[in-house]
XYZ file of C-alpha atoms in Angstrom:
598
model
C 33.267 -7.855 -20.219
C 32.710 -10.185 -23.171
C 32.265 -13.870 -22.446
C 32.677 -16.494 -25.156
C 30.533 -19.582 -25.212
C 33.234 -21.868 -23.743
C 30.859 -23.766 -21.483
C 29.003 -25.165 -24.457
C 32.270 -25.521 -26.386
C 33.756 -27.754 -23.683
C 30.669 -29.999 -23.669
C 30.304 -30.350 -27.427
C 33.987 -30.094 -28.467
C 32.970 -28.010 -31.471
C 35.047 -24.972 -32.282
C 32.339 -22.543 -33.270
C 31.893 -19.664 -30.901
C 35.110 -19.230 -28.967
C 37.331 -19.198 -32.029
C 35.143 -16.939 -34.110
C 34.043 -14.125 -31.857
C 36.226 -11.041 -31.818
C 35.051 -7.748 -30.418
C 35.033 -5.055 -33.023
C 35.565 -1.773 -31.221
C 38.371 -1.313 -33.694
C 36.170 -1.949 -36.728
C 35.753 1.721 -37.564
C 38.928 3.127 -36.019
C 42.650 3.120 -36.652
C 44.292 0.209 -34.792
C 47.154 0.917 -32.420
C 50.653 -0.319 -33.265
C 53.381 -1.386 -30.869
C 54.984 -4.325 -29.101
C 54.452 -6.343 -25.943
C 57.314 -6.001 -23.462
C 59.072 -9.230 -22.450
C 62.203 -10.403 -20.666
C 65.010 -12.402 -22.298
C 63.041 -15.653 -21.864
C 59.986 -14.266 -23.669
C 57.894 -13.925 -20.499
C 55.584 -10.910 -20.416
C 56.521 -7.944 -18.281
C 55.692 -7.144 -15.542
C 54.704 -10.832 -14.981
C 51.709 -9.722 -12.937
C 49.080 -12.378 -12.185
C 46.194 -11.368 -9.923
C 43.639 -13.489 -8.101
C 43.380 -17.145 -7.125
C 42.831 -19.803 -9.798
C 41.144 -22.994 -8.614
C 40.049 -25.988 -10.721
C 36.286 -25.991 -11.283
C 35.773 -22.480 -9.921
C 34.479 -19.835 -12.347
C 36.869 -16.898 -12.615
C 35.871 -13.372 -11.589
C 36.765 -11.114 -14.509
C 37.819 -8.078 -12.455
C 39.715 -10.132 -9.856
C 41.408 -12.809 -11.945
C 43.508 -10.631 -14.228
C 46.946 -10.411 -15.776
C 48.907 -7.233 -16.465
C 51.182 -6.645 -19.458
C 53.272 -3.720 -20.691
C 53.009 -2.436 -24.274
C 55.412 -0.055 -25.993
C 52.949 1.965 -28.086
C 54.330 3.323 -31.359
C 51.027 4.424 -32.929
C 48.039 5.356 -30.760
C 44.561 4.015 -31.491
C 42.209 1.163 -30.624
C 43.702 -2.072 -29.358
C 42.747 -5.683 -28.707
C 45.124 -7.701 -26.522
C 44.214 -11.348 -25.949
C 45.526 -14.772 -25.037
C 44.884 -18.223 -26.386
C 42.440 -20.459 -24.509
C 44.138 -22.881 -22.109
C 42.457 -25.287 -19.681
C 39.019 -23.717 -20.231
C 39.796 -20.016 -19.763
C 41.424 -17.018 -21.447
C 42.198 -13.298 -20.982
C 41.315 -10.272 -23.094
C 41.378 -6.462 -23.055
C 40.130 -3.797 -25.454
C 40.491 -0.037 -25.352
C 42.241 2.970 -26.839
C 45.897 3.931 -26.438
C 45.968 7.730 -26.261
C 49.694 8.230 -25.633
C 52.818 6.608 -27.123
C 55.479 4.907 -25.019
C 55.148 2.141 -22.442
C 51.523 1.609 -21.345
C 50.296 -0.925 -18.771
C 47.160 -2.916 -19.665
C 45.047 -5.205 -17.467
C 43.497 -8.233 -19.224
C 40.351 -9.639 -17.645
C 39.612 -13.356 -17.413
C 36.816 -15.433 -18.892
C 35.923 -19.055 -18.218
C 36.582 -21.792 -15.653
C 39.842 -23.762 -15.200
C 39.126 -27.454 -15.762
C 42.167 -28.967 -13.989
C 44.980 -28.061 -11.594
C 48.502 -27.315 -12.844
C 50.516 -24.509 -14.375
C 49.024 -23.072 -17.577
C 51.201 -21.207 -20.088
C 49.340 -18.498 -22.033
C 50.523 -16.732 -25.181
C 49.567 -13.051 -25.144
C 49.143 -11.417 -28.570
C 49.142 -7.760 -29.617
C 49.769 -6.361 -33.106
C 52.410 -8.767 -34.493
C 54.105 -9.483 -31.133
C 53.681 -12.182 -28.478
C 54.882 -12.955 -24.962
C 54.214 -15.720 -22.429
C 52.693 -15.692 -18.948
C 52.233 -18.604 -16.553
C 49.141 -19.102 -14.373
C 49.209 -21.627 -11.465
C 45.855 -23.380 -10.947
C 45.139 -24.988 -7.572
C 43.271 -28.288 -7.179
C 39.550 -28.066 -6.461
C 38.940 -26.988 -2.866
C 42.518 -25.761 -2.339
C 41.857 -22.079 -2.913
C 42.218 -21.082 0.738
C 45.282 -19.482 2.333
C 48.583 -21.331 2.076
C 50.716 -22.200 5.113
C 54.388 -21.208 4.777
C 57.379 -19.676 6.568
C 60.315 -17.555 5.461
C 63.529 -19.581 5.539
C 67.342 -19.566 5.406
C 69.016 -17.166 7.745
C 68.104 -14.402 10.146
C 67.179 -14.468 13.793
C 64.968 -16.305 14.550
C 65.706 -18.987 11.975
C 62.505 -18.563 9.912
C 63.478 -15.119 8.579
C 64.268 -14.578 4.915
C 67.561 -14.488 3.074
C 66.727 -11.937 0.400
C 68.378 -11.283 -2.957
C 67.656 -7.695 -4.009
C 67.466 -7.035 -7.772
C 67.972 -3.714 -9.591
C 69.395 -0.361 -8.577
C 67.695 2.111 -6.251
C 68.185 5.888 -6.283
C 66.675 8.540 -4.038
C 63.630 10.263 -5.551
C 63.691 8.006 -8.654
C 60.665 5.713 -9.046
C 61.518 2.023 -9.333
C 61.070 0.127 -12.597
C 60.297 -3.427 -13.722
C 63.902 -4.445 -12.927
C 63.435 -3.786 -9.189
C 62.379 -6.794 -7.096
C 63.487 -9.149 -4.324
C 63.847 -12.952 -4.310
C 63.009 -14.697 -1.036
C 62.974 -18.341 0.034
C 59.843 -19.829 1.590
C 58.973 -23.242 3.012
C 55.417 -24.165 1.986
C 53.666 -26.741 4.167
C 50.171 -26.338 2.680
C 49.321 -25.138 -0.849
C 46.906 -22.281 -1.454
C 46.792 -18.523 -2.003
C 49.144 -16.053 -0.378
C 49.942 -12.360 -0.079
C 53.371 -11.328 1.132
C 54.423 -7.699 1.607
C 57.469 -5.842 2.878
C 57.838 -2.051 3.188
C 60.367 0.610 4.128
C 62.049 3.791 2.902
C 59.278 4.655 0.444
C 59.377 1.178 -1.124
C 56.836 -1.637 -1.162
C 57.600 -5.210 -2.205
C 54.321 -7.117 -2.579
C 52.922 -10.151 -4.375
C 49.608 -12.036 -4.330
C 49.620 -15.468 -5.951
C 49.279 -19.176 -5.138
C 51.570 -21.997 -4.082
C 50.770 -25.152 -6.043
C 53.436 -27.351 -4.425
C 54.860 -27.743 -0.936
C 58.508 -27.499 0.128
C 61.231 -24.888 -0.095
C 60.953 -22.576 -3.113
C 61.978 -19.088 -4.228
C 59.440 -16.393 -5.096
C 60.122 -13.108 -6.859
C 58.357 -10.076 -5.360
C 58.222 -6.903 -7.523
C 58.948 -3.476 -6.058
C 56.915 -0.287 -6.306
C 57.321 3.218 -4.979
C 60.116 5.817 -4.835
C 63.063 5.611 -2.395
C 63.040 8.532 0.020
C 66.228 7.924 2.008
C 69.801 7.370 0.848
C 71.990 4.621 2.299
C 70.929 1.284 3.771
C 67.118 1.079 4.000
C 65.526 -1.603 6.194
C 62.588 -3.298 4.470
C 60.360 -5.125 6.962
C 57.852 -7.864 6.189
C 54.235 -7.451 7.229
C 52.669 -9.757 9.849
C 53.058 -12.608 10.559
C 56.701 -12.107 9.496
C 57.206 -8.638 10.992
C 60.410 -9.747 12.766
C 62.027 -10.381 9.372
C 63.649 -7.770 7.151
C 66.237 -7.178 4.445
C 68.315 -4.212 3.294
C 68.064 -2.122 0.117
C 70.939 0.252 -0.597
C 69.765 3.553 -2.051
C 72.149 5.968 -3.729
C 71.766 9.717 -3.315
C 71.705 12.481 -5.918
C 74.663 12.470 -8.276
C 77.209 15.298 -8.337
C 78.292 16.284 -11.848
C 79.049 19.206 -14.165
C 78.503 19.872 -17.851
C 81.827 19.807 -19.708
C 83.712 20.725 -22.893
C 83.296 24.315 -23.969
C 81.093 27.238 -23.193
C 81.397 30.164 -20.827
C 81.750 29.432 -17.946
C 83.787 26.329 -18.856
C 81.350 23.810 -17.359
C 78.746 24.363 -20.107
C 77.833 21.613 -22.544
C 79.170 20.914 -25.996
C 75.957 19.424 -27.365
C 75.348 17.179 -30.378
C 71.783 17.654 -31.644
C 70.119 14.625 -33.272
C 67.023 14.484 -35.491
C 65.041 16.992 -37.516
C 62.923 19.844 -36.185
C 60.096 21.549 -38.063
C 57.825 24.374 -36.932
C 54.407 23.197 -35.698
C 55.331 19.496 -36.132
C 55.708 17.386 -32.925
C 59.229 15.968 -32.647
C 59.781 12.226 -33.013
C 63.004 10.359 -32.349
C 64.966 13.590 -31.737
C 67.470 14.063 -28.899
C 70.666 15.801 -27.802
C 73.933 14.263 -26.530
C 75.698 16.191 -23.770
C 78.981 15.479 -21.970
C 79.048 15.399 -18.161
C 81.777 14.889 -15.594
C 80.437 12.803 -12.703
C 82.244 13.116 -9.366
C 79.661 11.297 -7.198
C 77.386 8.514 -8.483
C 73.655 8.568 -7.876
C 70.377 9.665 -9.389
C 69.987 12.716 -11.592
C 67.550 14.723 -13.671
C 68.950 16.866 -16.495
C 66.589 19.148 -18.423
C 66.898 21.848 -21.092
C 64.037 23.825 -22.653
C 63.332 26.431 -25.316
C 61.244 27.168 -28.421
C 58.494 24.711 -27.481
C 60.997 21.876 -26.943
C 62.054 19.974 -23.836
C 65.129 17.730 -23.614
C 65.127 15.735 -20.372
C 66.239 12.510 -18.741
C 65.964 11.042 -15.238
C 68.306 8.143 -14.491
C 71.260 7.047 -12.340
C 74.996 7.478 -12.809
C 76.611 4.173 -11.837
C 80.223 5.359 -12.339
C 82.263 8.544 -12.074
C 84.202 10.386 -14.764
C 83.378 11.990 -18.110
C 80.482 10.343 -19.962
C 77.786 11.145 -22.530
C 74.109 11.492 -21.655
C 71.396 11.293 -24.314
C 68.397 13.530 -23.575
C 65.267 12.626 -25.623
C 63.282 15.546 -27.049
C 59.557 16.182 -26.629
C 57.254 18.990 -27.679
C 56.497 20.956 -30.842
C 58.846 23.655 -32.203
C 57.094 27.024 -32.245
C 59.707 29.233 -33.929
C 61.463 28.683 -37.268
C 65.223 29.285 -37.372
C 67.846 29.002 -34.620
C 66.292 28.236 -31.221
C 68.268 28.618 -27.972
C 67.752 25.661 -25.610
C 68.774 26.458 -22.026
C 69.541 24.011 -19.217
C 67.657 24.200 -15.926
C 69.370 25.252 -12.696
C 72.162 24.768 -11.631
C 73.275 24.901 -15.283
C 71.082 27.830 -16.364
C 74.054 29.660 -17.909
C 74.502 26.801 -20.393
C 72.657 26.448 -23.687
C 72.790 24.962 -27.186
C 71.093 25.743 -30.494
C 68.469 23.771 -32.435
C 67.671 24.770 -36.028
C 63.964 24.552 -36.871
C 62.718 24.561 -40.446
C 59.639 26.582 -41.410
C 56.403 25.674 -43.219
C 56.491 24.181 -46.696
C 55.214 25.883 -49.857
C 53.451 23.771 -52.472
C 50.711 23.741 -55.116
C 47.946 21.155 -55.485
C 47.222 19.209 -58.670
C 43.473 19.287 -58.109
C 42.373 17.089 -61.084
C 44.632 14.280 -59.810
C 43.082 14.043 -56.321
C 41.682 10.607 -55.407
C 39.098 9.828 -52.706
C 39.498 6.403 -51.094
C 37.038 4.247 -49.140
C 33.251 4.290 -48.931
C 31.096 6.881 -47.176
C 27.703 6.183 -45.620
C 25.351 8.394 -43.631
C 25.804 7.757 -39.894
C 28.778 5.365 -40.293
C 32.049 6.512 -38.715
C 34.983 6.913 -41.057
C 37.635 4.189 -40.963
C 41.319 3.884 -41.765
C 40.294 3.201 -45.369
C 38.772 6.701 -45.716
C 41.683 8.752 -47.045
C 42.251 11.423 -49.682
C 45.416 11.387 -51.784
C 46.446 14.845 -53.070
C 49.229 15.180 -55.692
C 51.427 18.242 -55.064
C 54.420 20.193 -56.382
C 56.735 21.388 -53.572
C 58.522 24.713 -54.054
C 59.850 25.111 -50.485
C 60.652 22.172 -48.203
C 59.243 22.223 -44.685
C 56.241 21.263 -42.578
C 52.571 21.162 -43.509
C 49.326 20.719 -41.593
C 45.887 20.436 -43.186
C 42.483 19.963 -41.542
C 39.275 20.197 -43.565
C 35.641 19.283 -42.826
C 32.377 18.867 -44.699
C 28.989 17.319 -43.769
C 30.247 16.014 -40.406
C 33.396 14.422 -41.888
C 36.868 15.670 -40.934
C 40.120 14.902 -42.755
C 43.610 15.884 -41.652
C 47.265 15.341 -42.442
C 50.607 16.763 -41.327
C 54.299 16.089 -41.696
C 57.408 17.145 -43.561
C 57.719 17.839 -47.271
C 60.913 17.721 -49.290
C 61.428 18.931 -52.841
C 61.005 15.277 -53.884
C 57.552 14.934 -52.276
C 54.811 14.100 -54.790
C 51.623 13.686 -52.704
C 49.878 14.358 -49.398
C 47.499 11.914 -47.686
C 44.624 13.196 -45.575
C 43.210 10.640 -43.119
C 39.566 10.595 -42.139
C 38.863 11.236 -38.452
C 37.406 7.935 -37.228
C 35.200 9.655 -34.661
C 33.355 11.578 -37.388
C 30.646 10.409 -39.817
C 28.686 11.825 -42.774
C 25.614 13.624 -41.421
C 23.551 13.129 -44.580
C 21.435 13.064 -46.526
C 22.896 10.898 -49.298
C 24.582 13.190 -51.831
C 27.983 14.317 -53.120
C 29.725 16.811 -50.837
C 32.659 19.023 -51.859
C 35.609 19.244 -49.462
C 37.626 22.467 -49.820
C 41.423 22.126 -49.368
C 44.313 24.555 -49.893
C 44.671 28.082 -51.209
C 43.644 28.618 -53.911
C 40.934 26.157 -52.936
C 40.734 22.674 -54.461
C 37.166 21.305 -54.336
C 37.165 17.518 -53.734
C 33.850 15.667 -54.338
C 32.989 12.942 -51.772
C 30.000 10.697 -52.653
C 27.941 9.659 -49.583
C 25.390 6.830 -49.672
C 22.293 6.473 -47.478
C 22.268 5.206 -43.900
C 22.548 1.504 -43.235
C 19.377 -0.524 -42.687
C 18.871 -1.564 -39.062
C 19.559 -5.333 -38.711
C 19.201 -5.715 -34.928
C 17.403 -3.895 -32.160
C 16.345 -4.378 -28.536
C 15.208 -2.360 -25.517
C 16.250 -2.101 -21.880
C 13.471 -0.198 -20.221
C 12.806 2.848 -22.393
C 16.244 2.811 -24.026
C 16.581 1.319 -27.505
C 19.833 -0.106 -28.833
C 20.069 -0.859 -32.544
C 22.545 -1.282 -35.373
C 23.579 -3.249 -38.410
C 25.642 -6.227 -39.439
C 29.424 -6.174 -39.260
C 31.092 -5.988 -42.663
C 34.357 -7.464 -41.381
C 35.039 -10.874 -43.012
C 34.585 -13.747 -40.567
C 32.202 -11.985 -38.176
C 29.122 -13.713 -39.568
C 30.092 -17.377 -39.372
C 28.047 -20.504 -39.991
C 28.446 -24.274 -39.943
C 26.657 -26.104 -42.742
C 28.841 -29.210 -42.796
C 26.958 -31.244 -40.188
C 23.351 -30.804 -41.226
C 22.893 -28.609 -44.299
C 21.917 -25.944 -44.909
C 22.728 -24.453 -41.453
C 23.412 -25.880 -37.984
C 25.065 -22.996 -36.111
C 25.160 -19.256 -36.681
C 27.714 -16.880 -35.101
C 26.703 -13.235 -35.710
C 28.385 -9.926 -34.896
C 26.920 -6.461 -35.345
C 27.742 -2.886 -34.437
C 26.363 0.627 -34.943
C 27.520 4.170 -35.616
C 28.560 4.540 -31.978
C 30.676 1.348 -32.303
C 28.628 -0.586 -29.737
C 29.225 -4.331 -30.015
C 26.325 -6.813 -30.516
C 26.654 -10.597 -30.670
C 24.324 -13.582 -31.102
C 25.009 -17.291 -31.301
C 22.446 -20.003 -31.817
C 22.391 -23.481 -33.270
C 20.968 -26.976 -33.433
C 23.609 -29.589 -34.200
C 21.059 -32.313 -34.843
C 18.173 -30.610 -36.604
C 19.545 -27.413 -38.090
C 18.171 -23.876 -37.842
C 14.540 -23.779 -38.935
C 11.609 -21.385 -38.806
C 9.281 -21.447 -35.775
C 12.004 -22.839 -33.498
C 13.197 -21.330 -30.203
C 16.749 -21.319 -28.838
C 17.565 -21.058 -25.134
C 20.726 -19.472 -23.668
C 20.410 -21.760 -20.630
C 20.644 -24.908 -22.738
C 23.782 -27.003 -22.206
C 23.053 -29.668 -24.781
C 23.596 -29.850 -28.520
C 20.143 -28.732 -29.697
C 18.477 -25.312 -29.714
C 21.301 -23.555 -27.866
C 21.902 -19.795 -27.759
C 24.119 -17.008 -26.428
C 23.738 -13.213 -26.321
C 26.292 -10.465 -25.600
C 26.263 -6.671 -25.869
C 28.773 -3.970 -24.852
C 28.428 -0.255 -25.489
C 31.577 1.613 -26.481
C 31.396 3.822 -23.370
C 31.501 0.685 -21.138
C 28.373 1.759 -19.252
C 26.742 -1.623 -19.906
C 28.237 -5.087 -20.552
C 25.658 -7.862 -21.009
C 25.977 -11.633 -21.227
C 23.504 -14.514 -21.387
C 24.882 -18.049 -21.870
C 24.985 -21.317 -19.856
C 27.809 -19.954 -17.648
C 25.572 -17.083 -16.446
C 23.442 -18.327 -13.549
C 19.985 -16.852 -13.106
C 19.549 -15.338 -16.578
C 17.919 -16.707 -19.721
C 17.609 -15.319 -23.226
C 15.106 -16.904 -25.646
C 15.669 -16.515 -29.419
C 12.846 -17.328 -31.842
C 13.467 -17.862 -35.561
C 10.415 -16.544 -37.388
C 11.715 -17.312 -40.884
C 14.704 -18.925 -42.597
C 14.970 -18.421 -46.353
C 17.701 -20.759 -47.625
C 17.576 -19.174 -51.099
C 18.379 -15.637 -49.937
C 20.333 -17.021 -46.937
C 18.348 -14.851 -44.552
C 17.370 -15.671 -40.960
C 14.848 -13.384 -39.235
C 13.766 -13.609 -35.617
C 13.098 -12.115 -32.221
C 14.659 -12.393 -28.785
C 13.818 -11.430 -25.202
C 14.767 -12.396 -21.678
C 17.387 -11.499 -19.077
C 21.155 -10.936 -19.166
C 23.875 -10.311 -16.595
C 25.392 -6.810 -16.624
C 29.063 -6.904 -15.598
C 29.244 -3.135 -15.141
C 26.463 -2.852 -12.534
C 26.533 -6.528 -11.388
C 22.766 -6.657 -11.885
C 20.317 -8.512 -14.115
C 18.896 -6.559 -17.055
C 15.586 -7.349 -18.772
C 15.740 -7.362 -22.584
C 12.560 -6.710 -24.578
C 11.501 -6.103 -28.205
C 14.596 -7.836 -29.582
C 14.697 -8.339 -33.361
C 17.372 -9.532 -35.775
C 17.879 -10.071 -39.496
C 20.964 -12.034 -40.511
C 22.106 -12.532 -44.101
C 24.811 -15.166 -43.966
C 27.548 -15.790 -46.581
């Protein structure tokens, strides 16, 4: 967990730390691409808010969370965050390893200042969505008092409005929920749950106002029984229930052509190339539905799978689109056969073979910089001009001195170049020299100049373990304020290392400036000689914080020299920090730093 210095920010009303600090796990890796999922009003899906939010009460990062859904187009590192509202915010970092809809939990940081409903804007890639957080007044974080209302016997049972469709053996989605009416007599937190037929409707949140109101409770699970399913509320409302109608398996046949005559006349969409994973490909098949309900239709062959699980809501002849997955393994005509009970039915997919091309070796260009021990980034690419003689697929992987480059895709006769991307988990092993990467046959030798390892700018120890690294090269991650008391009043510093661990220091003196032989205290809540320290390793085995919001820990920074000509601040630090992974206090020793500011 990374905590920004919002405590000090709220006291001093100076936007220094909170606005500037961004974790940089993605610094040396390809960022993920995709979009946040939202409903028609722009609210984030699945609208999941966890924990109780009470004015003046510090949030617990793993308890006070929000959950969002992201449709991932390109896998890679991600940062998903909110703006800061009412003294707190949410943030998540990680790596998307699979495309499609992924669910991400954002952890909280900070303390709500006042009661009310706070609207947060969640940001990922170039997309946004909204999520609302109700904050209770101070002291009102206990259980709420409420009853279910409107209908039923006795009269405090719920009148429920069930949303979405439910099919046997088909897991529910974000559209499945129930709306119930409640009469709140005392505000506070609540958990309400109802179960039955393989389904669970549950929500934990807070009531911020009294009176009759409607709450939406999301569903989870997979219906196990067709027909009318009774969903019963947990105690103290166990006498209350509502009904969810679950449809059974659909009855249908494949139609239009084939032998026997119920086989499919398929329309194949997309392109298919040997050894290249399919993307955006599918097949349209015609079916004749005689009984509505859930279904799974699958066809496989040649390394490909076409499948879909859904529900038929009407009878009659209709078209089903089956998305394709997999990697074609055989060039030419591939027979794709449906699973039982349609195993006698099949269709053909034509797969193109590998491309043939020659490399224009003198025209190759090497992009980006290469340094011993520094992981490659998205900027580390190699552009290779080519002449294509046979269209088709290609796949290249080549390595030298610890660095790996790869590229794959489709080539047409109009293709003029291939781009090889550096693997961001690899780094030049050294020493500094020029290394020749061999690509193609006949081989093209590509020279890659590698410079020496970066100079260590920060270091500290926890017990016998040393953590060290260098300054971030990302613009804006070494930030200073020299407008109040030149030449320097606050310094916001971010560093990392070859493993992509994240290191952060903040210190400042709004009245006297940063000077040699001064100390800065992370427990200070004033405007002079203040400090903050954070560190997270990329494996998430340790997550340290020392700032005024962290009770019982103190980090002391000492500036040993400040050269205003070279813009260099050198110093030491030591003390204690809170570890959010182990929930213990860690002792920091032998801390050193050298910061060259812009």
